[in-house]
Tab-separated table of C-alpha atoms in Angstrom:
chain	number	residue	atom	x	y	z
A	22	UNK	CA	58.735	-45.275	-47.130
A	23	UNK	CA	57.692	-44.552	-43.789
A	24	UNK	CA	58.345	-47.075	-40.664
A	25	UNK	CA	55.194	-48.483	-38.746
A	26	UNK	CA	56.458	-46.819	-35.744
A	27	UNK	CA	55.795	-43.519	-37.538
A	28	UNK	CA	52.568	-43.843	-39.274
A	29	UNK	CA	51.544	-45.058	-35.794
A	30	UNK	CA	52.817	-41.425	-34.236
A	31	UNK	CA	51.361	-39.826	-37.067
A	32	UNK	CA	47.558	-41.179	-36.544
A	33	UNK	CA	47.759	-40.430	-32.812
A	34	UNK	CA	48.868	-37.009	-33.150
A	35	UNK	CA	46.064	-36.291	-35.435
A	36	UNK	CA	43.588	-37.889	-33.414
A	37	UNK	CA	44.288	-36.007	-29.976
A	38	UNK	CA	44.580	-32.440	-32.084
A	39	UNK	CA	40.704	-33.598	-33.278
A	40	UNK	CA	39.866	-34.220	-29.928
A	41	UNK	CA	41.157	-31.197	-28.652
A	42	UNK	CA	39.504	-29.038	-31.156
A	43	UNK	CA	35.951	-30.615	-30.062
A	44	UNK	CA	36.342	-30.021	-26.248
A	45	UNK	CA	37.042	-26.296	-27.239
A	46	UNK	CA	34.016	-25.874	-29.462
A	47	UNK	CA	31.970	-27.139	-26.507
A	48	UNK	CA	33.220	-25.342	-23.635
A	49	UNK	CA	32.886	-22.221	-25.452
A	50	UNK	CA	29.089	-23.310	-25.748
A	51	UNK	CA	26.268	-21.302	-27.518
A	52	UNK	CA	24.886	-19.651	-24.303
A	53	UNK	CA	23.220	-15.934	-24.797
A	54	UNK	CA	24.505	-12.810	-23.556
A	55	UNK	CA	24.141	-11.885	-19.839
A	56	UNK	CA	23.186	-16.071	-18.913
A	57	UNK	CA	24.754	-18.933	-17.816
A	58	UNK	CA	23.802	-22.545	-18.689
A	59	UNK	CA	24.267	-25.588	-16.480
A	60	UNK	CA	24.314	-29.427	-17.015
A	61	UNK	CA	22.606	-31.423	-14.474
A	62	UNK	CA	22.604	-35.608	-14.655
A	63	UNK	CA	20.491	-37.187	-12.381
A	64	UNK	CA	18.262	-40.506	-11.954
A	65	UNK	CA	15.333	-41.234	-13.007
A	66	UNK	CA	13.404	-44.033	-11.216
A	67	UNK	CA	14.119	-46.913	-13.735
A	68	UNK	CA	17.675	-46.535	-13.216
A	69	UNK	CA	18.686	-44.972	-16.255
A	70	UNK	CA	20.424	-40.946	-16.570
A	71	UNK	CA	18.627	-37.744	-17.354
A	72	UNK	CA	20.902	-34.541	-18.308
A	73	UNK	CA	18.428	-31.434	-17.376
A	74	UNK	CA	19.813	-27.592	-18.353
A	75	UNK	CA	18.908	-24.886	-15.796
A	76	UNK	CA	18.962	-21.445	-17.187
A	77	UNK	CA	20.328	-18.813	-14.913
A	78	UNK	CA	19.411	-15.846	-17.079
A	79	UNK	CA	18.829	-12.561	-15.182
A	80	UNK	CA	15.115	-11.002	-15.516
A	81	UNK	CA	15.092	-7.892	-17.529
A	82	UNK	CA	12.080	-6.155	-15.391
A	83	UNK	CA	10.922	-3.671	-15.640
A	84	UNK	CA	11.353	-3.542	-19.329
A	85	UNK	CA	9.183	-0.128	-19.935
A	86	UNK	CA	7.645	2.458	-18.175
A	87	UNK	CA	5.642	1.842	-14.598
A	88	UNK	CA	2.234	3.343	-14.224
A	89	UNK	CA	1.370	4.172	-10.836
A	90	UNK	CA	-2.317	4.370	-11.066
A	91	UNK	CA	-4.150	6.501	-7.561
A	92	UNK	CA	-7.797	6.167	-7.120
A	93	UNK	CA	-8.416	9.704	-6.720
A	94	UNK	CA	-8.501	13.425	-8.391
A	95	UNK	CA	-5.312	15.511	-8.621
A	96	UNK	CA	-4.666	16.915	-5.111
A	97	UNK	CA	-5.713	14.746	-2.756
A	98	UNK	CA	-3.688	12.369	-0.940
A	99	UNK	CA	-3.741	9.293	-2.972
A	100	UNK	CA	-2.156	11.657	-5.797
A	101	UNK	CA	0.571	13.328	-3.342
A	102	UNK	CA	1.798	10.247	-2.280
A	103	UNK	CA	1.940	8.141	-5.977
A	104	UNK	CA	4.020	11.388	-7.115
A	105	UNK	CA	6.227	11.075	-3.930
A	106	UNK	CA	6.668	8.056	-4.573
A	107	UNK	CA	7.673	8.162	-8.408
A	108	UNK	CA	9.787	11.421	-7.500
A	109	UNK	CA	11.960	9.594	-4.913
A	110	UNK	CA	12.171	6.260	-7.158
A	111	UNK	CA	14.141	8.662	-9.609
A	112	UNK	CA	15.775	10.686	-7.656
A	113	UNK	CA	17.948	7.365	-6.038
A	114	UNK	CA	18.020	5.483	-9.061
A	115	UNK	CA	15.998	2.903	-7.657
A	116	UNK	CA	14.317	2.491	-11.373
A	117	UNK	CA	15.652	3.276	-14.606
A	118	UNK	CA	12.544	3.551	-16.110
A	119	UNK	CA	10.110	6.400	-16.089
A	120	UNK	CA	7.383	5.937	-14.082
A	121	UNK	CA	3.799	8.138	-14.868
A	122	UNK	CA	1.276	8.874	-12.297
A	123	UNK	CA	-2.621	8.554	-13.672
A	124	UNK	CA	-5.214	9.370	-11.527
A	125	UNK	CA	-8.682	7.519	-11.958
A	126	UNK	CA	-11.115	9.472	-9.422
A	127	UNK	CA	-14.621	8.542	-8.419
A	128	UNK	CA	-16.866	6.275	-6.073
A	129	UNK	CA	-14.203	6.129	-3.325
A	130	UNK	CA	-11.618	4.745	-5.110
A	131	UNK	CA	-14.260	2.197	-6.508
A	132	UNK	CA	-13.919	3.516	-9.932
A	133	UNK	CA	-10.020	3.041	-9.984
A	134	UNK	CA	-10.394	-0.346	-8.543
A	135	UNK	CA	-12.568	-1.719	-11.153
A	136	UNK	CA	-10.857	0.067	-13.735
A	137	UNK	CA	-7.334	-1.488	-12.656
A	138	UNK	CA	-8.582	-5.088	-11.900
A	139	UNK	CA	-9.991	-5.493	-15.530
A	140	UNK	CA	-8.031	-3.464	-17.668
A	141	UNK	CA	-4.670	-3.827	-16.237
A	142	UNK	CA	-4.926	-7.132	-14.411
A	143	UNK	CA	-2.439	-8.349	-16.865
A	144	UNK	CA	-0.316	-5.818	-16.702
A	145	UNK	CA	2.637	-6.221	-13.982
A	146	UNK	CA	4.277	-2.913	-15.357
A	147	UNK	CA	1.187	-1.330	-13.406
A	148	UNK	CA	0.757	-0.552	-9.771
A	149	UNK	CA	-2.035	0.301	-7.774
A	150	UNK	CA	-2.326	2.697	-4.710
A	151	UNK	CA	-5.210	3.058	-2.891
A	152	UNK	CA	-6.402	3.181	1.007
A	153	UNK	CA	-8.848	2.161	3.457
A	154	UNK	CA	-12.121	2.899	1.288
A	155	UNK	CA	-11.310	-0.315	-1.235
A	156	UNK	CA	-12.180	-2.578	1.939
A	157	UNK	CA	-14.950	-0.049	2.982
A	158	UNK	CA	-16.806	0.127	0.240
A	159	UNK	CA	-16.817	-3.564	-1.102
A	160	UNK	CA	-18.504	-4.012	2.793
A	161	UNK	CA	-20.723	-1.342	3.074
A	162	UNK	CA	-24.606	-2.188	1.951
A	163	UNK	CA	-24.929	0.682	-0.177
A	164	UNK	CA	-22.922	1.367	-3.362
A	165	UNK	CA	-20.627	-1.318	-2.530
A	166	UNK	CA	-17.659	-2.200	-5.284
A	167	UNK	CA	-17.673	-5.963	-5.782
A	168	UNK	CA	-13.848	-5.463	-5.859
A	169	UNK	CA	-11.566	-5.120	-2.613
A	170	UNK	CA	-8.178	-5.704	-1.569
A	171	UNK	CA	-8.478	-9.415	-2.267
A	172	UNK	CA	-8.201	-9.214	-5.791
A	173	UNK	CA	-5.284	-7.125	-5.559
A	174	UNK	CA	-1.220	-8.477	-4.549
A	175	UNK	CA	-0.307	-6.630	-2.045
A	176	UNK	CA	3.767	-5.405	-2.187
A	177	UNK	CA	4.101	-2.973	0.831
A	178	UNK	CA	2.117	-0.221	2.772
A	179	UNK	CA	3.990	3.107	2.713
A	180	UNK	CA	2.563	5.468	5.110
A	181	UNK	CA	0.047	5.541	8.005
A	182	UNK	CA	-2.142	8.309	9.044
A	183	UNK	CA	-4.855	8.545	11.483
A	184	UNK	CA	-8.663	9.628	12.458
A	185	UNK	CA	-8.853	12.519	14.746
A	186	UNK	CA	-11.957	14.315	16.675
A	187	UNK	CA	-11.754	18.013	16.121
A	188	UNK	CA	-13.716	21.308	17.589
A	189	UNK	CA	-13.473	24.617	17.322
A	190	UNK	CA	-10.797	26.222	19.741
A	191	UNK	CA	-13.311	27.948	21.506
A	192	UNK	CA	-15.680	25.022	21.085
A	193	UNK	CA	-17.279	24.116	24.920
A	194	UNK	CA	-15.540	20.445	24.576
A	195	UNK	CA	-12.318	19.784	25.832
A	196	UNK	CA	-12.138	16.421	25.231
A	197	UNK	CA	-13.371	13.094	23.626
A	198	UNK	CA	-15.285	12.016	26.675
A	199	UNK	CA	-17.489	15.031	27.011
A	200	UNK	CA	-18.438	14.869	23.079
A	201	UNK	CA	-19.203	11.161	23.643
A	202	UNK	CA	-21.607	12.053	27.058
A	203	UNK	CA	-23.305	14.440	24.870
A	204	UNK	CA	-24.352	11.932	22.180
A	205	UNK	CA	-25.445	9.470	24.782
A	206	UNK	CA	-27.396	12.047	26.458
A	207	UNK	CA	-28.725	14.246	23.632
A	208	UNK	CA	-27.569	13.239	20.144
A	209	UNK	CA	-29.488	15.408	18.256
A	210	UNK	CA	-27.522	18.242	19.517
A	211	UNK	CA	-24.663	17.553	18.320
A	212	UNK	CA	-23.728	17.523	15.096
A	213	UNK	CA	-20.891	16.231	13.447
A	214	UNK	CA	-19.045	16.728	10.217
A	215	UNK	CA	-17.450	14.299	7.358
A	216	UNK	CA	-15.892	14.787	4.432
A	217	UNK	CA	-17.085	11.297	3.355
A	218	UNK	CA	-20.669	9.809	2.866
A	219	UNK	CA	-22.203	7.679	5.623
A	220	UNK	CA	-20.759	4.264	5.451
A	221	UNK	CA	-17.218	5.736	4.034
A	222	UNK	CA	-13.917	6.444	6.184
A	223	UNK	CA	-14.447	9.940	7.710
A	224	UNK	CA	-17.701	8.752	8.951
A	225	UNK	CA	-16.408	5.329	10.437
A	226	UNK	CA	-13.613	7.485	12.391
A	227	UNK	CA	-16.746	8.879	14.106
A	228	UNK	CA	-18.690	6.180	14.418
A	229	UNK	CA	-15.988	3.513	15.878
A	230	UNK	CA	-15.081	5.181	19.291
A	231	UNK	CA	-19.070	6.159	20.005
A	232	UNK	CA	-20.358	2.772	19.041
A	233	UNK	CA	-17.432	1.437	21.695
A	234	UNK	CA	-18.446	3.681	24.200
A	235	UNK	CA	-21.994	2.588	23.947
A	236	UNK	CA	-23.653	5.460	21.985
A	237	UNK	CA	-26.211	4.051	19.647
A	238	UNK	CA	-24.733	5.388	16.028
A	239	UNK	CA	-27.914	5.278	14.422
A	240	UNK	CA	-29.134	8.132	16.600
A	241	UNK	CA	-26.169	10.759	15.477
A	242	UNK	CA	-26.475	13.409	13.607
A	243	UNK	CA	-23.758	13.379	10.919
A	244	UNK	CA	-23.560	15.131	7.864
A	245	UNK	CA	-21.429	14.503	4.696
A	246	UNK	CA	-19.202	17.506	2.874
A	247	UNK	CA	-17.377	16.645	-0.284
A	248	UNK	CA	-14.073	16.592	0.561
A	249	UNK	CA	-12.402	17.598	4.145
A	250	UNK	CA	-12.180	20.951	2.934
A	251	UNK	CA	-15.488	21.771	3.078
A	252	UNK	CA	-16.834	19.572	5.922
A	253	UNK	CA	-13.697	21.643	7.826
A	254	UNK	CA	-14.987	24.674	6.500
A	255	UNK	CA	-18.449	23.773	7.997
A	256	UNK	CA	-16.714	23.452	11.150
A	257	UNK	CA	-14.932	26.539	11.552
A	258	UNK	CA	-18.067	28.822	10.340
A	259	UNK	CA	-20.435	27.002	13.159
A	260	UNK	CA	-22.506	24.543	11.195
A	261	UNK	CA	-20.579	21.520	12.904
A	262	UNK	CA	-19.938	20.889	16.575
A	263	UNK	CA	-17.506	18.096	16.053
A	264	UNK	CA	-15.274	17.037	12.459
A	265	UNK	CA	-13.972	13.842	11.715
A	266	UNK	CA	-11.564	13.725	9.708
A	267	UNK	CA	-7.718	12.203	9.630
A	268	UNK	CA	-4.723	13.913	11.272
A	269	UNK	CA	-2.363	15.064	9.107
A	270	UNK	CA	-4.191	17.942	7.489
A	271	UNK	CA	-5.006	19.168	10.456
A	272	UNK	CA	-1.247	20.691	11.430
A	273	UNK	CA	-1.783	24.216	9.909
A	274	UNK	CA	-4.654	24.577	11.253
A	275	UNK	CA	-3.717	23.686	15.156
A	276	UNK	CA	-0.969	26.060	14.750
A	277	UNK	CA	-3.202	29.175	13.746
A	278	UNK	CA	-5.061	27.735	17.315
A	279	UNK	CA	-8.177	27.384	14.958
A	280	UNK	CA	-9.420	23.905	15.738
A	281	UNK	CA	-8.868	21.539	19.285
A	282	UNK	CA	-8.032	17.849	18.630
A	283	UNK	CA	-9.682	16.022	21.167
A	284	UNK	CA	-8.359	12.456	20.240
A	285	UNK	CA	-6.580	10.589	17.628
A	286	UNK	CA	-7.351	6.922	16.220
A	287	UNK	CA	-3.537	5.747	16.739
A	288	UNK	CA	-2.271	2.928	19.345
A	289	UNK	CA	0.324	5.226	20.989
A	290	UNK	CA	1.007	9.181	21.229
A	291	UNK	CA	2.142	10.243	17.903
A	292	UNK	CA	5.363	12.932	17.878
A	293	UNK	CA	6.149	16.326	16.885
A	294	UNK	CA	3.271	18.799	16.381
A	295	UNK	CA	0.524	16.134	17.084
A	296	UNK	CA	2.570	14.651	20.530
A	297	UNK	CA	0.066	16.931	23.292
A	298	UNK	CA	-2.879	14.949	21.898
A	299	UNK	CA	-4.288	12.262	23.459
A	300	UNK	CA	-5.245	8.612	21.504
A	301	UNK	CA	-8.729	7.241	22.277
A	302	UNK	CA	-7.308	4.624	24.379
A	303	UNK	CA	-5.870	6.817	26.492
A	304	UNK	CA	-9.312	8.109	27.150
A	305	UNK	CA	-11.070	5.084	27.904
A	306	UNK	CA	-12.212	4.428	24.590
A	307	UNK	CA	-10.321	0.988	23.110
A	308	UNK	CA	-10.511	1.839	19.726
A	309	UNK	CA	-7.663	2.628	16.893
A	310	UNK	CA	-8.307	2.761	13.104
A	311	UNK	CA	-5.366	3.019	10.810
A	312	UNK	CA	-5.777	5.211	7.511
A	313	UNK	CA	-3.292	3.797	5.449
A	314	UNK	CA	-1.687	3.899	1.677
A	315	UNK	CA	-0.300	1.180	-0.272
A	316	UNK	CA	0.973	-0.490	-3.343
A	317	UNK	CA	-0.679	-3.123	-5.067
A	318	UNK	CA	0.108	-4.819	-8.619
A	319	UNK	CA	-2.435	-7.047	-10.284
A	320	UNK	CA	-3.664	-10.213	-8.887
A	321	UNK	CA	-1.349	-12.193	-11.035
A	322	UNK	CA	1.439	-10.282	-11.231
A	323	UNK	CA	4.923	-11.930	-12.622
A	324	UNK	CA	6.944	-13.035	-9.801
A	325	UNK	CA	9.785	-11.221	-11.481
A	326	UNK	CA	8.172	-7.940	-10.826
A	327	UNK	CA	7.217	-8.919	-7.275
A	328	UNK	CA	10.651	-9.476	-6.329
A	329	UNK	CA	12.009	-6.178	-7.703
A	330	UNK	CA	9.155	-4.196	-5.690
A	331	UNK	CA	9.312	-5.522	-2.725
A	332	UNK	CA	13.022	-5.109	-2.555
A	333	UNK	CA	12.372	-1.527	-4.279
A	334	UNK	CA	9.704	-0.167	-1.981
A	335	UNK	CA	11.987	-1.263	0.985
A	336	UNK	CA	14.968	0.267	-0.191
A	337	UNK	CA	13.125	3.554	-0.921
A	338	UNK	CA	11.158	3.834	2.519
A	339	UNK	CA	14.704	3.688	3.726
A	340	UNK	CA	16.204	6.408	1.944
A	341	UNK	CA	16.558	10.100	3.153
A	342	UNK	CA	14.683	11.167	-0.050
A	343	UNK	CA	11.545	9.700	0.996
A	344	UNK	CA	12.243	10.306	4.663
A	345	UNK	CA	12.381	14.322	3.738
A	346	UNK	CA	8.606	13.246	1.832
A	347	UNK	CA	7.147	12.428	5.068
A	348	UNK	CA	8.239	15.661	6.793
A	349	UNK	CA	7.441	17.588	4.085
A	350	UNK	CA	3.927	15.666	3.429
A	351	UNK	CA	3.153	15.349	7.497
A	352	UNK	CA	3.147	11.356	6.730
A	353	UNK	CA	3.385	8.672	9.403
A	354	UNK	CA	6.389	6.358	7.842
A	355	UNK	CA	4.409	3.116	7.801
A	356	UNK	CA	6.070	0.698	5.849
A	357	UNK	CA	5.164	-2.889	6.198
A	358	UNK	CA	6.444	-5.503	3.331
A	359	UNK	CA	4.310	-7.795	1.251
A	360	UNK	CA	3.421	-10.886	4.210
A	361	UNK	CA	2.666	-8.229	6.712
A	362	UNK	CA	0.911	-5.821	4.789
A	363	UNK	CA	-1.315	-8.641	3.538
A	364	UNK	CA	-1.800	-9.811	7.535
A	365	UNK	CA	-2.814	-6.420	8.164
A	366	UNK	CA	-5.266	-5.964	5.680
A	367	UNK	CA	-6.783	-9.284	7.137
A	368	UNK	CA	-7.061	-7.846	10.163
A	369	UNK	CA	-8.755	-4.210	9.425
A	370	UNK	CA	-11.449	-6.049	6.866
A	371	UNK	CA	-12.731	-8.054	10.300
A	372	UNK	CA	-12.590	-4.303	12.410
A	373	UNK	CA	-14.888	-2.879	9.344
A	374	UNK	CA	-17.238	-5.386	9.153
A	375	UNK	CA	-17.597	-5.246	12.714
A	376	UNK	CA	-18.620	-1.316	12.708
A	377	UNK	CA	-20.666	-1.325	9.466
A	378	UNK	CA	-22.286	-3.926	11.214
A	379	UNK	CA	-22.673	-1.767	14.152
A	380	UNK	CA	-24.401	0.868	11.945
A	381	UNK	CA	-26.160	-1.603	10.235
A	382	UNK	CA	-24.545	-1.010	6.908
A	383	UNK	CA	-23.022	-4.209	6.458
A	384	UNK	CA	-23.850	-5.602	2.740
């Protein structure tokens, strides 16, 4: 028969090989793959504990393919730089997924705006990138889009281009100031050429350095082309004096010595090919007007997926892949990130108002 002494031994053996077993079974815990669960106790105002969990589980974003929706036909600009853009998120494995480029043309990026802000305003695995025209056109009086920037999240700007003033290389002006005397003095002589309707962006690169030189816009004589092409082609053949139109399709053309670029819309001298040209401010005229592109995902967009693009979209503008795009592409690097992209925007929708209003085509 077994002593007191070692039943006693016997029970507390058993009872600490219990206990231990328990305190394994819960540090080893139920917690999912790839996550980490913590226990925090804290008090509640009636004195008592409260034991709240806080899940660090990593998001799993994107979790499918990106659509990179532009605003415009195959081609142009808007398409060039979404497919830049895709190309150069692959090529430095800055996304695993695939990412598609659809184009949704028509009303000056109207149609693609109201397209994207009610059919994929729900959607965060869709971006958006448009220009200038979406703040443009929701302004302008006539065939305005009730949609603009606003109802958009902004996530960065990319590039930066800018308006230019362009003759012929034989053309009698040899610079901005002479075009503007002629408009003040006889404005029905001169004509000038857009490759944008009245009220749209090549016309408003006209329009902003004459109204702030003091030429009354209503009395000049410009006429729309569709597409720079053509209002370029209009130019060179003699049924223009002057084209508006933005910079950086303009390089092949200054090389050949076809065309004269009498002044660009940019704060400061840009470089390389364009560096001999002077800016409007430099020629009395304080005006600039940035043509810019940008990415925008829905309104609502998961915070999840705003995180990875911003971070994304930095680390690509950084890269020498997308650095060897702008070269290529003749593309102003103009990245801003999501706060002062969105500060910008502010900023160019009072400018617009303010010439539309000029013109009188202020909704």
């Amino acid at each position: 028969m077994k002593s007191y002494k070692q039943r006693w031994l016997i029970s507390f053996v058993t009872m600490l090989t219990v206990t231990m077993m328990v305190s394994a079974c819960g540090s080893s815990g139920s917690g999912s793959k790839g996550a980490s669960t913590t226990s925090t106790t804290t008090e509640t105002s009636a004195g008592t504990s409260k034991e709240t969990s806080t899940s660090n589980a990593a998001t799993n974003y994107p979790e499918k393919a990106i659509t990179v929706i532009a605003p415009s036909g195959a081609g142009g600009g808007l398409d060039a730089t979404a497919r830049a853009l895709s190309k150069v998120m692959k090529e430095t494995n800055l996304v695993s997924e695939s990412i598609i480029v659809e184009n949704r043309p028509g009303g000056g990026q109207a149609v693609g705006i109201a397209s994207f802000v009610n059919k994929d305003g729900k959607d965060s695995h869709k971006l958006f990138l448009p220009s200038a025209p979406i703040i443009i056109n929701h302004y302008k009086k006539e065939g305005n889009s009730p949609y603009s920037h606003k109802d958009l999240k902004p996530l960065a700007q990319l590039t930066k281009d800018y308006g230019a003033i362009v003759v012929k290389a034989d053309s009698k002006y040899k610079d901005l100031t002479s075009v503007l005397d002629d408009l003040k003095a006889k404005p029905g002589d001169v004509t000038i050429a857009g490759g944008s309707a009245p009220g749209s962006q090549d016309h408003l690169i006209a329009m902003l350095p004459a109204v702030k030189a003091g030429v009354d816009p209503k009395t000049i004589k410009f006429v729309s082309y569709d597409g720079g092409g053509e209002a370029l082609t209009a130019l060179l053949g003699g049924n223009a004096d002057v084209l508006s139109s933005d910079i950086s399709g303009l390089g092949q053309y200054l090389k050949s010595g076809k065309v004269r670029v009498l002044g660009v819309s940019a704060p400061e001298r840009l470089s390389g090919e364009f560096a001999q040209i002077p800016t409007y401010k430099e020629q009395g005229v304080e005006a600039e007007f940035v043509i810019w592109r940008g990415v925008f995902g829905p309104k609502n967009m998961d915070p999840a997926a705003i995180s990875f693009w911003e971070k994304a979209l930095k680390d690509m503008t950084e890269s020498e892949a997308w650095k060897k795009e702008l070269a290529t592409n003749g593309w102003e690097n103009g990245y801003k990130n999501a706060a002062d992209f969105e500060a910008f925007l502010t900023e160019q929708e009072k400018s617009i108002q303010e010439i539309l209003g000029s013109l009188s085509m202020l909704k």
